[in-house]
Each structure stands twice: as structure tokens, then as C-alpha cells.
Amino acid sequence: MVTLVVATTADPASVGPASAFLAMPGWNPGPSLSEGMESFANGDVRLLKHENSIVAEDDLDRRWEAATGESVAEVIFLSRHTAVSNRPALTVHPIGVPHLREDEIPPQGGRPGWAALPNPRIGPWLRLLKKIADSLGLLPEFEVTLEATHHGPVVNTPTLFLEIGSTEEYWGRQDAAQAIALLMWEGLGLGGGGSVGEWKGNSGKNKVLLGVGGGHYAPRHCDIVVKDGVWVGHLLSGYSLPMEDPNQKKVKTSEKTIGGTWKQSIKVAYEATVSAFPGGEVLAHLDHKSFKGWQKNAITSFLAEQNIKIGKPEDFF
């Protein structure tokens, strides 16, 4: 089983960390997946570079397996991050577009109503990234944070994105690229230490956070995830929970009368998180302040109907 790291030469925030990673010892040329796709090998890690949009190349894990005969255990994508605030940031997040209807076209890759298996490393690597960024003097200039589940590409194995944001000025920063490279080097155990963030469901701490509600950077969920020992699955921000306001209808409000794809989104994200953490206990953590009363009532009723437990912050420790 190999770890597949994917970078694109079309993105300075992708190729920068890839180049810094390849500058570390132990790399050898690997097979070419197809024209314009070269790879490098280091132990059980494979770095694949292509020339296209990072969200446009679907099924790279299956394509790698078909071309090389190597099974892919996880995929790590390197990408840039953009934000209206333009604030420099280093981010980690799961991917998927579970809220989209079947007839909708995902604006940034993926498949409508789909969520990738969240890579169990997301929580542990967020904490490790904070330590590395601090050691390199990137704090407090850079914010180190989670992002909510969003965009593609389609993959079939546990996945996470590592991103540098938020403008061209920062995408090419060598110190930021070095932070991401060191995260992978240490996190994957290439430096001689143990791998960070491998899921062992019977190791004691097996509570997994499923974030429901809040903004794109999931601050209330992030407040929990930064604590040692917390695992994190999908993070559904408000825009991934489309709910039709019952006040627009002259009917008695109930969970069953509120339209939108919010139920689909929760169900898909929960099922993917459960699959990624076998033996774990997935608890929904609600950002209560982000919901109106009717929204919170509907969501809590649906979670109960689906036998999804709600966790308070202290339940994850």
C-alpha cells in the first residue's frame, strides 16, 4: 500500500511544496502514469505531478493502481487557497460536494451528492502543522486552520488537501512551501520517526468529530480539533446544508417539511466518515450559534432519526 501525493505544475502553491518535498533525501524516479504525469518514489510514498487543474483529474488513485499494480492507501493533494480576506493561511481539509443535487454541475470538481473518505490524518496533521509553522516563524502572520468539506476531484481512498493561501504573494512563499513539505516528511514518517495520524480504532481514543454548521473555516469545530487526541471527519458548513425557510410556507413546520439537500449532505458525510474510521464512534458536533431555531430543531431531529449521536466538546477528549 502506498501514499499518493498529488501536485500540479499549474499552481505555485502546489509545485512549491512538491519541490521542497523532493529536495529531501531518499527520492528516486517513479513510473509515468501517462503523458505529462511523472512520479517519484520514496519508501511507500509516491509523488505524482501533472499539468492540469488539481480538481480536474478524477480517479488518480485507481489510475495509479491500474498503471503500476500498487494499491493506494490514501491521497494527499497540494493546492493553493483563495479567500476574500487575502489573509495568509495554511489549511487542511476533507473534500466532497455532498449537498449538490444530481442535476447540478460541481463548480470545482467532484460528483454531486458525493464525499470522499476523509483522511484520518486531518486532525493530527492540523496540530502538527501548527507546531511546524511556529518553528519556522510563520505564526502569527499565517493562520493555520481547517476548512470545511468542499470541491473535488473524485477519489476512492481517504483523502485530504493541504493548501497555501490566500493570494499569489503567498502561494509562492518558500517558507510556506517548506512548512507543507516538512509536514508530509514528518507526518508520513520519512524522517525516521513514526507516522503521524494513522487510524487505529482500538487504541482507546476513538471519538471522531463530524462538524455540522458554522462558517467555511469551522472555528468552533477547530477549537476542539486543535486539542490532542481529537479525530476529525467531514465538516459541513452552512452552505453545505441548504434548508428552505419554512416561514415561506403556510404549513406547520417539522423536520419532514423543510426542503433542501441538507439531509442528503449530512447522511453522505456521516457515512463517508464512518467508513474512514472503522471501529470509531462518530459524533456530530453542532455549531449551535450558526443555526436559527427551526434549523437546529430540524437537524437534531434528523440526527436522532438516523441514530447519529450529538457530541458536546468534552465528549471528544
Coordinates of C-alpha atoms in Angstrom, one line a residue:
M1 CA 0.0 0.0 0.0
V2 CA 1.3 3.4 -0.9
T3 CA 0.6 7.1 -0.1
L4 CA -0.1 9.1 -3.3
V5 CA 0.8 12.8 -3.1
V6 CA -0.5 14.8 -6.0
A7 CA 0.8 18.2 -7.2
T8 CA 0.2 20.3 -10.3
T9 CA 2.7 22.4 -12.1
A10 CA -0.1 24.8 -13.0
D11 CA -0.2 26.0 -9.3
P12 CA 2.7 27.6 -7.5
A13 CA 1.2 26.6 -4.1
S14 CA 1.2 23.0 -5.3
V15 CA 4.5 22.7 -7.1
G16 CA 6.4 24.7 -4.4
P17 CA 5.7 22.2 -1.6
A18 CA 6.3 19.3 -4.0
S19 CA 9.7 20.7 -5.0
A20 CA 10.6 21.2 -1.3
F21 CA 9.5 17.7 -0.5
L22 CA 11.5 16.3 -3.4
A23 CA 14.6 18.2 -2.1
M24 CA 14.6 15.9 0.9
P25 CA 16.7 12.7 0.8
G26 CA 15.6 9.3 -0.5
W27 CA 13.7 10.0 -3.7
N28 CA 14.0 8.0 -6.9
P29 CA 12.2 8.4 -10.3
G30 CA 9.0 6.5 -10.5
P31 CA 6.8 5.4 -13.4
S32 CA 4.9 7.8 -15.7
L33 CA 1.1 7.5 -15.3
S34 CA 0.5 9.0 -18.7
E35 CA 1.9 11.7 -20.9
G36 CA 2.7 14.8 -18.8
M37 CA 2.5 12.8 -15.5
E38 CA 5.8 12.0 -13.9
S39 CA 6.3 10.4 -10.5
F40 CA 8.9 9.9 -7.7
A41 CA 9.2 7.3 -5.1
N42 CA 10.5 7.3 -1.5
G43 CA 9.7 4.3 0.6
D44 CA 5.9 3.8 0.5
V45 CA 5.3 7.4 -0.7
R46 CA 4.7 8.3 -4.3
L47 CA 4.6 11.9 -5.5
L48 CA 2.8 12.4 -8.8
K49 CA 2.9 15.6 -10.8
H50 CA 0.6 16.6 -13.6
E51 CA -0.1 19.8 -15.6
N52 CA -3.8 20.3 -15.1
S53 CA -6.1 21.8 -12.5
I54 CA -5.8 20.0 -9.2
V55 CA -9.6 19.4 -9.1
A56 CA -9.9 18.2 -12.7
E57 CA -8.1 14.9 -12.6
D58 CA -10.6 12.3 -11.3
D59 CA -9.8 8.8 -10.0
L60 CA -6.0 9.2 -9.8
D61 CA -5.8 6.5 -7.1
R62 CA -7.5 3.9 -9.4
R63 CA -5.5 5.1 -12.4
W64 CA -2.3 4.7 -10.4
E65 CA -3.2 1.2 -9.3
A66 CA -4.1 0.2 -12.9
A67 CA -0.8 1.5 -14.2
T68 CA 1.6 0.3 -11.5
G69 CA -0.2 -2.6 -9.7
E70 CA 0.3 -0.7 -6.4
S71 CA -2.7 -0.3 -4.1
V72 CA -3.2 3.3 -2.9
A73 CA -3.9 3.7 0.9
E74 CA -4.5 7.4 0.9
V75 CA -4.2 10.5 -1.3
I76 CA -2.8 13.9 -0.3
F77 CA -3.4 16.9 -2.7
L78 CA -1.2 20.1 -2.7
S79 CA -3.1 23.2 -3.7
R80 CA -3.5 26.9 -3.4
H81 CA -6.2 28.5 -1.3
T82 CA -8.0 31.7 -2.1
A83 CA -10.0 33.9 0.3
V84 CA -11.7 37.3 0.1
S85 CA -9.8 38.3 3.2
N86 CA -6.5 37.7 1.4
R87 CA -5.1 36.6 4.7
P88 CA -2.0 34.3 4.6
A89 CA -3.1 30.8 5.6
L90 CA -2.1 27.2 5.7
T91 CA -5.1 24.9 5.6
V92 CA -6.1 21.3 5.9
H93 CA -9.5 19.9 4.8
P94 CA -11.5 16.9 3.5
I95 CA -13.2 17.0 0.1
G96 CA -16.6 16.5 -1.4
V97 CA -19.8 18.2 -2.6
P98 CA -22.4 16.1 -0.7
H99 CA -25.1 18.9 -0.8
L100 CA -25.3 19.2 -4.6
R101 CA -28.3 17.7 -6.5
E102 CA -27.8 15.1 -9.1
D103 CA -28.6 17.6 -11.9
E104 CA -26.1 20.2 -10.6
I105 CA -22.6 20.7 -12.1
P106 CA -19.9 21.0 -9.4
P107 CA -18.1 24.3 -9.9
Q108 CA -14.8 22.9 -8.6
G109 CA -14.8 19.2 -9.4
G110 CA -16.2 16.2 -7.6
R111 CA -19.5 14.4 -8.2
P112 CA -22.9 15.7 -7.0
G113 CA -24.0 14.1 -3.7
W114 CA -20.5 12.7 -3.1
A115 CA -18.0 13.0 -0.3
A116 CA -14.5 11.4 -0.3
L117 CA -13.5 9.3 2.7
P118 CA -11.9 11.9 5.0
N119 CA -8.2 11.1 5.7
P120 CA -7.8 10.3 9.4
R121 CA -4.6 12.4 9.4
I122 CA -6.6 15.7 9.1
G123 CA -6.8 16.3 12.8
P124 CA -3.3 15.2 13.8
W125 CA -1.8 16.9 10.9
L126 CA -3.5 20.2 11.7
R127 CA -1.9 20.1 15.1
L128 CA 1.5 19.1 13.7
L129 CA 1.3 21.9 11.0
K130 CA 0.7 24.5 13.8
K131 CA 3.9 23.3 15.5
I132 CA 5.9 23.4 12.3
A133 CA 4.6 26.8 11.3
D134 CA 5.5 28.1 14.7
S135 CA 9.1 26.7 14.5
L136 CA 9.6 28.3 11.1
G137 CA 8.4 31.7 12.3
L138 CA 5.2 31.7 10.2
L139 CA 2.9 32.5 13.2
P140 CA 1.1 34.7 13.7
E141 CA 1.4 36.0 10.1
F142 CA -0.1 32.8 8.7
E143 CA -3.3 31.4 10.1
V144 CA -3.2 27.6 10.4
T145 CA -6.8 26.3 10.1
L146 CA -9.2 23.7 8.9
E147 CA -11.5 24.3 6.0
A148 CA -15.0 22.8 5.5
T149 CA -15.6 20.0 3.1
H150 CA -15.7 21.3 -0.5
H151 CA -14.7 20.6 -4.1
G152 CA -13.2 17.6 -6.0
P153 CA -11.6 15.8 -7.6
V154 CA -13.2 12.4 -7.3
V155 CA -11.1 9.8 -5.4
N156 CA -11.9 6.5 -3.9
T157 CA -9.5 6.3 -0.9
P158 CA -9.0 8.5 2.2
T159 CA -8.1 12.0 1.1
L160 CA -7.0 15.4 2.4
F161 CA -6.0 18.7 0.9
L162 CA -3.0 20.8 2.1
E163 CA -3.3 24.4 0.9
I164 CA -1.3 27.7 1.0
G165 CA -3.3 30.9 0.9
S166 CA -4.6 33.3 0.1
T167 CA -3.0 35.3 -2.8
E168 CA -0.3 35.0 -5.3
E169 CA 2.1 36.8 -3.0
Y170 CA 1.8 33.8 -0.6
W171 CA 1.3 30.9 -3.0
G172 CA 5.0 31.1 -4.0
R173 CA 6.4 31.7 -0.5
Q174 CA 9.3 29.3 0.0
D175 CA 8.9 29.2 3.8
A176 CA 5.2 28.2 3.5
A177 CA 6.2 25.6 0.9
Q178 CA 8.8 24.3 3.4
A179 CA 6.2 24.0 6.1
I180 CA 3.9 21.8 4.0
A181 CA 6.9 19.7 2.9
L182 CA 8.1 19.2 6.5
L183 CA 4.5 18.3 7.5
M184 CA 4.5 15.5 4.9
W185 CA 8.1 14.5 5.7
E186 CA 7.4 14.1 9.4
G187 CA 3.7 13.1 9.1
L188 CA 4.5 10.2 6.8
G189 CA 7.4 9.1 8.8
L190 CA 10.0 9.6 6.1
G191 CA 12.3 11.3 8.6
G192 CA 12.8 8.2 10.7
G193 CA 10.1 9.0 13.2
G194 CA 6.7 7.3 13.4
S195 CA 3.9 8.1 11.0
V196 CA 1.5 10.7 12.4
G197 CA -2.3 10.3 12.2
E198 CA -2.7 6.6 11.3
W199 CA -6.1 5.5 12.5
K200 CA -6.0 2.6 15.0
G201 CA -9.6 2.2 16.1
N202 CA -8.9 0.1 19.1
S203 CA -6.2 2.4 20.6
G204 CA -8.5 3.9 23.2
K205 CA -9.4 7.4 21.8
N206 CA -11.8 6.6 19.1
K207 CA -14.3 9.6 19.1
V208 CA -14.5 11.2 15.7
L209 CA -15.9 14.7 15.1
L210 CA -18.4 15.3 12.3
G211 CA -18.8 19.0 12.1
V212 CA -22.3 20.3 11.3
G213 CA -22.8 24.0 10.7
G214 CA -20.7 27.1 11.0
G215 CA -18.6 29.0 8.5
H216 CA -16.1 27.8 6.0
Y217 CA -13.1 27.8 8.5
A218 CA -15.2 25.9 11.1
P219 CA -13.8 27.9 14.1
R220 CA -15.9 26.2 16.7
H221 CA -15.1 22.7 15.4
C222 CA -11.5 23.8 15.0
D223 CA -11.4 24.8 18.7
I224 CA -12.0 21.1 19.5
V225 CA -9.8 19.6 16.9
V226 CA -6.7 21.5 18.0
K227 CA -6.7 19.5 21.2
D228 CA -4.5 16.4 21.3
G229 CA -6.2 13.1 20.6
V230 CA -9.2 14.5 18.6
W231 CA -10.0 12.9 15.3
V232 CA -12.0 14.8 12.6
G233 CA -14.1 13.6 9.7
H234 CA -16.2 15.7 7.4
L235 CA -17.0 19.4 8.2
L236 CA -20.3 20.7 6.8
S237 CA -20.5 24.4 6.8
G238 CA -23.8 26.3 6.4
Y239 CA -23.6 26.4 2.6
S240 CA -23.4 22.6 2.6
L241 CA -26.7 22.4 4.5
P242 CA -29.2 24.0 2.2
M243 CA -32.5 24.4 4.0
E244 CA -35.7 26.0 2.7
D245 CA -37.1 28.5 5.2
P246 CA -40.5 27.2 6.5
N247 CA -41.6 30.7 7.1
Q248 CA -42.1 31.0 3.4
K249 CA -44.8 28.3 3.6
K250 CA -48.1 28.3 5.3
V251 CA -47.7 24.9 6.8
K252 CA -46.8 23.6 10.2
T253 CA -43.1 23.3 10.5
S254 CA -41.4 20.0 11.1
E255 CA -38.1 18.3 10.0
K256 CA -40.0 16.5 7.3
T257 CA -41.5 19.7 5.7
I258 CA -38.1 21.6 5.4
G259 CA -36.9 21.2 1.8
G260 CA -33.3 21.4 0.5
T261 CA -30.5 18.9 0.3
W262 CA -29.3 19.3 3.9
K263 CA -30.4 15.7 4.9
Q264 CA -28.6 14.2 1.9
S265 CA -25.5 16.2 2.8
I266 CA -25.5 15.0 6.5
K267 CA -26.1 11.4 5.5
V268 CA -23.4 11.3 2.8
A269 CA -20.8 13.0 5.1
Y270 CA -21.7 10.8 8.0
E271 CA -21.4 7.5 6.0
A272 CA -18.1 8.6 4.5
T273 CA -16.7 9.4 7.9
V274 CA -17.9 6.1 9.4
S275 CA -16.2 4.3 6.5
A276 CA -12.9 6.2 7.1
F277 CA -12.8 5.4 10.8
P278 CA -13.7 1.7 11.2
G279 CA -14.3 0.9 14.9
G280 CA -14.6 4.6 15.7
E281 CA -17.6 6.4 17.3
V282 CA -18.6 9.3 15.0
L283 CA -20.3 12.2 17.0
A284 CA -21.9 15.1 15.3
H285 CA -20.7 18.4 16.8
L286 CA -23.2 21.2 16.1
D287 CA -22.2 24.9 15.7
H288 CA -25.3 25.9 17.6
K289 CA -24.8 29.6 17.2
S290 CA -24.8 29.3 13.4
F291 CA -28.4 28.0 13.3
K292 CA -31.8 29.6 13.6
G293 CA -34.1 27.8 16.0
W294 CA -36.1 26.0 13.3
Q295 CA -32.9 24.8 11.6
K296 CA -31.4 23.4 14.8
N297 CA -34.6 21.6 15.7
A298 CA -34.8 20.1 12.3
I299 CA -31.2 19.0 12.3
T300 CA -31.3 17.5 15.8
S301 CA -34.5 15.6 14.9
F302 CA -32.9 14.2 11.7
L303 CA -29.7 13.2 13.5
A304 CA -31.8 11.3 16.1
E305 CA -33.8 9.6 13.3
Q306 CA -30.5 8.5 11.7
N307 CA -29.1 7.3 15.1
I308 CA -26.3 9.8 14.8
K309 CA -25.2 10.9 18.3
I310 CA -24.5 14.6 19.1
G311 CA -21.3 15.3 21.0
K312 CA -20.5 18.1 23.3
P313 CA -16.9 19.5 23.3
E314 CA -16.0 17.5 26.4
D315 CA -17.2 14.2 24.7
F316 CA -14.2 14.2 22.4
F317 CA -11.5 14.1 25.0

